[in-house]
mmCIF file of C-alpha atoms in Angstrom:
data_model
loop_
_atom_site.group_PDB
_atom_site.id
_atom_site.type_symbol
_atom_site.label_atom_id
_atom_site.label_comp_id
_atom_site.label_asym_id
_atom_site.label_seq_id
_atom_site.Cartn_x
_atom_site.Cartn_y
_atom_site.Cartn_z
ATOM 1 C CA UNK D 1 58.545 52.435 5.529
ATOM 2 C CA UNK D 2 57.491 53.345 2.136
ATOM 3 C CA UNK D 3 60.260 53.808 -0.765
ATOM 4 C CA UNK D 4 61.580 56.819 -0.948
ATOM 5 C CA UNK D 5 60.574 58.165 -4.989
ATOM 6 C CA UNK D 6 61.589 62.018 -4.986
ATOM 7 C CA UNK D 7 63.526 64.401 -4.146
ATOM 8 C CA UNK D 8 60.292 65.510 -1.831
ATOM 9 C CA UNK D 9 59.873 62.524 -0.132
ATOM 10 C CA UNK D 10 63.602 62.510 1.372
ATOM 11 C CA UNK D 11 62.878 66.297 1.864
ATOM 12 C CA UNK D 12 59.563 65.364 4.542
ATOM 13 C CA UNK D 13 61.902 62.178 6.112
ATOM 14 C CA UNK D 14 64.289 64.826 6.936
ATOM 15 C CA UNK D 15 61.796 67.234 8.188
ATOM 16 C CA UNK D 16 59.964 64.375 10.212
ATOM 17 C CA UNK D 17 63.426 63.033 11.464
ATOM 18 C CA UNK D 18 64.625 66.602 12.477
ATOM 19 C CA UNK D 19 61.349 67.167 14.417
ATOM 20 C CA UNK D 20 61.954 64.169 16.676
ATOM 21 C CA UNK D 21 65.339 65.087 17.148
ATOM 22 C CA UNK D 22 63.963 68.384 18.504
ATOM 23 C CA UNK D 23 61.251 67.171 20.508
ATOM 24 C CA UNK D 24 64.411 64.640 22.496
ATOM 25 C CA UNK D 25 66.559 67.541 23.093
ATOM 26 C CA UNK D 26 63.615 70.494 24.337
ATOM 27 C CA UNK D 27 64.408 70.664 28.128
ATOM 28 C CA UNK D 28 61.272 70.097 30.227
ATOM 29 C CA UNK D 29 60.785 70.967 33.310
ATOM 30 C CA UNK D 30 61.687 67.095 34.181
ATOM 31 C CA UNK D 31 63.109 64.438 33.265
ATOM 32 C CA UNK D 32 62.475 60.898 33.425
ATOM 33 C CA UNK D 33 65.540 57.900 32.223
ATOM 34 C CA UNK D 34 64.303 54.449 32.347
ATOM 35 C CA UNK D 35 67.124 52.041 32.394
ATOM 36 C CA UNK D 36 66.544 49.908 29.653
ATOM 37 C CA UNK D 37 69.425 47.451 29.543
ATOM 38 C CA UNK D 38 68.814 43.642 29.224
ATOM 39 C CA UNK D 39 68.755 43.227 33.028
ATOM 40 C CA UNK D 40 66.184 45.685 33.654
ATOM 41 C CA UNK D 41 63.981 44.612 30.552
ATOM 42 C CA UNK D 42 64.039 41.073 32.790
ATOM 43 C CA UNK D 43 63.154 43.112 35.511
ATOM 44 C CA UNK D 44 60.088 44.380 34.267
ATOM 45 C CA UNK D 45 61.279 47.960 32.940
ATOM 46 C CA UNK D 46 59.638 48.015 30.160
ATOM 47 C CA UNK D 47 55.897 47.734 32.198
ATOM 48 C CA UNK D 48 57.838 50.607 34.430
ATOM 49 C CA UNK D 49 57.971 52.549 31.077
ATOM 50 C CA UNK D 50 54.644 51.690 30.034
ATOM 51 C CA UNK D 51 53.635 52.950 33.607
ATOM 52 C CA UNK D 52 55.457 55.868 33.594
ATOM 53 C CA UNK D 53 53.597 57.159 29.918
ATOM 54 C CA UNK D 54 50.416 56.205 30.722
ATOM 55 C CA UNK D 55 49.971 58.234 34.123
ATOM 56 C CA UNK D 56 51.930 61.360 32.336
ATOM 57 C CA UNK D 57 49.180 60.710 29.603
ATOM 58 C CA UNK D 58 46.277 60.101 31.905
ATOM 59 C CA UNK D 59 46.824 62.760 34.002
ATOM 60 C CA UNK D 60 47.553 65.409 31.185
ATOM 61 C CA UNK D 61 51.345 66.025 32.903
ATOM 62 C CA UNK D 62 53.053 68.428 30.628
ATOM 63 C CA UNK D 63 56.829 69.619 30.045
ATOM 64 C CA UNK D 64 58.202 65.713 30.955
ATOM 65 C CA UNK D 65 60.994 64.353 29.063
ATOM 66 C CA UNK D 66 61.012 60.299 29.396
ATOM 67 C CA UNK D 67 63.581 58.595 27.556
ATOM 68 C CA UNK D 68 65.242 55.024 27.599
ATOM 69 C CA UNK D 69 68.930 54.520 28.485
ATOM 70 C CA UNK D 70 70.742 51.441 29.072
ATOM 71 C CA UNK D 71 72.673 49.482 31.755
ATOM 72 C CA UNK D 72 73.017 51.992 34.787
ATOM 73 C CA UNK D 73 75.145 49.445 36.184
ATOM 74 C CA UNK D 74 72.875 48.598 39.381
ATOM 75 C CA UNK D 75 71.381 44.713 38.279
ATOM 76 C CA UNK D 76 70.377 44.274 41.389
ATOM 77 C CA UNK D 77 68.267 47.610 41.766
ATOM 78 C CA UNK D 78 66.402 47.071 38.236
ATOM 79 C CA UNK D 79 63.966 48.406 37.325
ATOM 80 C CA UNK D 80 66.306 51.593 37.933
ATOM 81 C CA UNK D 81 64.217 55.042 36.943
ATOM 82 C CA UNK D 82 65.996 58.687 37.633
ATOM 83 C CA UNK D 83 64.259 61.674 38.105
ATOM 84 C CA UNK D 84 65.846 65.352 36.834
ATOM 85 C CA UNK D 85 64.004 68.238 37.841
ATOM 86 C CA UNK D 86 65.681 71.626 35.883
ATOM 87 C CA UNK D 87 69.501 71.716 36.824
ATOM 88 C CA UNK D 88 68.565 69.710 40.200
ATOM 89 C CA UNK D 89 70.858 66.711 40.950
ATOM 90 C CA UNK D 90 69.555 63.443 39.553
ATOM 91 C CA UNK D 91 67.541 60.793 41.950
ATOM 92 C CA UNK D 92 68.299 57.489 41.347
ATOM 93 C CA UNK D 93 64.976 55.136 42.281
ATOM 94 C CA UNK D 94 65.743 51.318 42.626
ATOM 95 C CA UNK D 95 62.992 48.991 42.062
ATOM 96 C CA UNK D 96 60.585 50.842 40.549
ATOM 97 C CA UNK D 97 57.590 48.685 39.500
ATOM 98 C CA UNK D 98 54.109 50.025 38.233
ATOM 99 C CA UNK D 99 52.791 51.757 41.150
ATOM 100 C CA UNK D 100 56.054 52.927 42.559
ATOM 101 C CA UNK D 101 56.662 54.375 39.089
ATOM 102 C CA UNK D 102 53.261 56.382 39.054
ATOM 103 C CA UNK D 103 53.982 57.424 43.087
ATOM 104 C CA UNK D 104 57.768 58.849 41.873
ATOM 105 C CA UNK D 105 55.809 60.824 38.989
ATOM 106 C CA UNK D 106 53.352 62.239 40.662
ATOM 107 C CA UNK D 107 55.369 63.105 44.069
ATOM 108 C CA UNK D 108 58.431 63.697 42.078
ATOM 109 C CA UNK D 109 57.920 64.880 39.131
ATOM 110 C CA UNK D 110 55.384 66.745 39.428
ATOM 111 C CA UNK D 111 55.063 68.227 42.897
ATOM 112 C CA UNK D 112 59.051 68.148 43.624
ATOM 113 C CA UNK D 113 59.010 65.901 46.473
ATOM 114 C CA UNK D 114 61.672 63.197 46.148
ATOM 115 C CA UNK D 115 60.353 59.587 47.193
ATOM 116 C CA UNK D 116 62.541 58.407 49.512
ATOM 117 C CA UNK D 117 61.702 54.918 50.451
ATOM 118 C CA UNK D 118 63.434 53.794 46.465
ATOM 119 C CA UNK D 119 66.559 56.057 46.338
ATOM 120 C CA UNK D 120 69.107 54.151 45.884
ATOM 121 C CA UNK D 121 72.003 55.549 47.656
ATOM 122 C CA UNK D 122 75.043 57.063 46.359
#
């Protein structure tokens, strides 16, 4: 980060900062929570993650929220992914490695049918 030298260049943090801020908290038509805590890092969430972006990239999916959160509480479900559509109850998807993450996205996410060989039950 470069020094900060006038009153200008706090000024365009702020703006850039305040953007971000927006861009977390516009509701899309879904979204997507990786669980990020240190058992589900182990378990390979953050290729889940890197799966998750680069199909919603690749494929030119729009109105997706995907964020990071962390222990969901479920070690032995990790990687853990849940899937909000609009005000629809949150699916929680156990074990959710690279292709299972694109499968949940693209039947999910993006057509509205829930996956339901990873649910993990409530």
């Amino acid at each position: 980060m470069n020094a900060i030298k006038s009153l200008e260049d706090l000024k365009k943090i702020r703006e850039q900062a305040l953007e971000k801020r927006k861009l977390k908290e516009t509701s899309g038509a879904a979204q997507v929570i990786v669980g990020m805590g240190t058992c589900g890092i182990a378990a390979g969430a953050r290729e889940t993650m890197k799966a998750i972006l680069d199909y919603i990239e690749k494929n030119n999916i729009e109105n997706v929220i995907v964020t990071q959160t962390g222990c969901i509480g479920l070690c032995e479900q990790e990687p853990i992914v849940q899937v909000a559509i609009g005000e629809t109850e949150k699916i929680t998807y156990g074990k959710v490695i690279g292709e299972v993450a694109e499968k949940i996205v693209a039947e999910h996410v993006v057509n509205g049918n829930v996956v339901k060989d990873f649910i993990i039950a409530a």
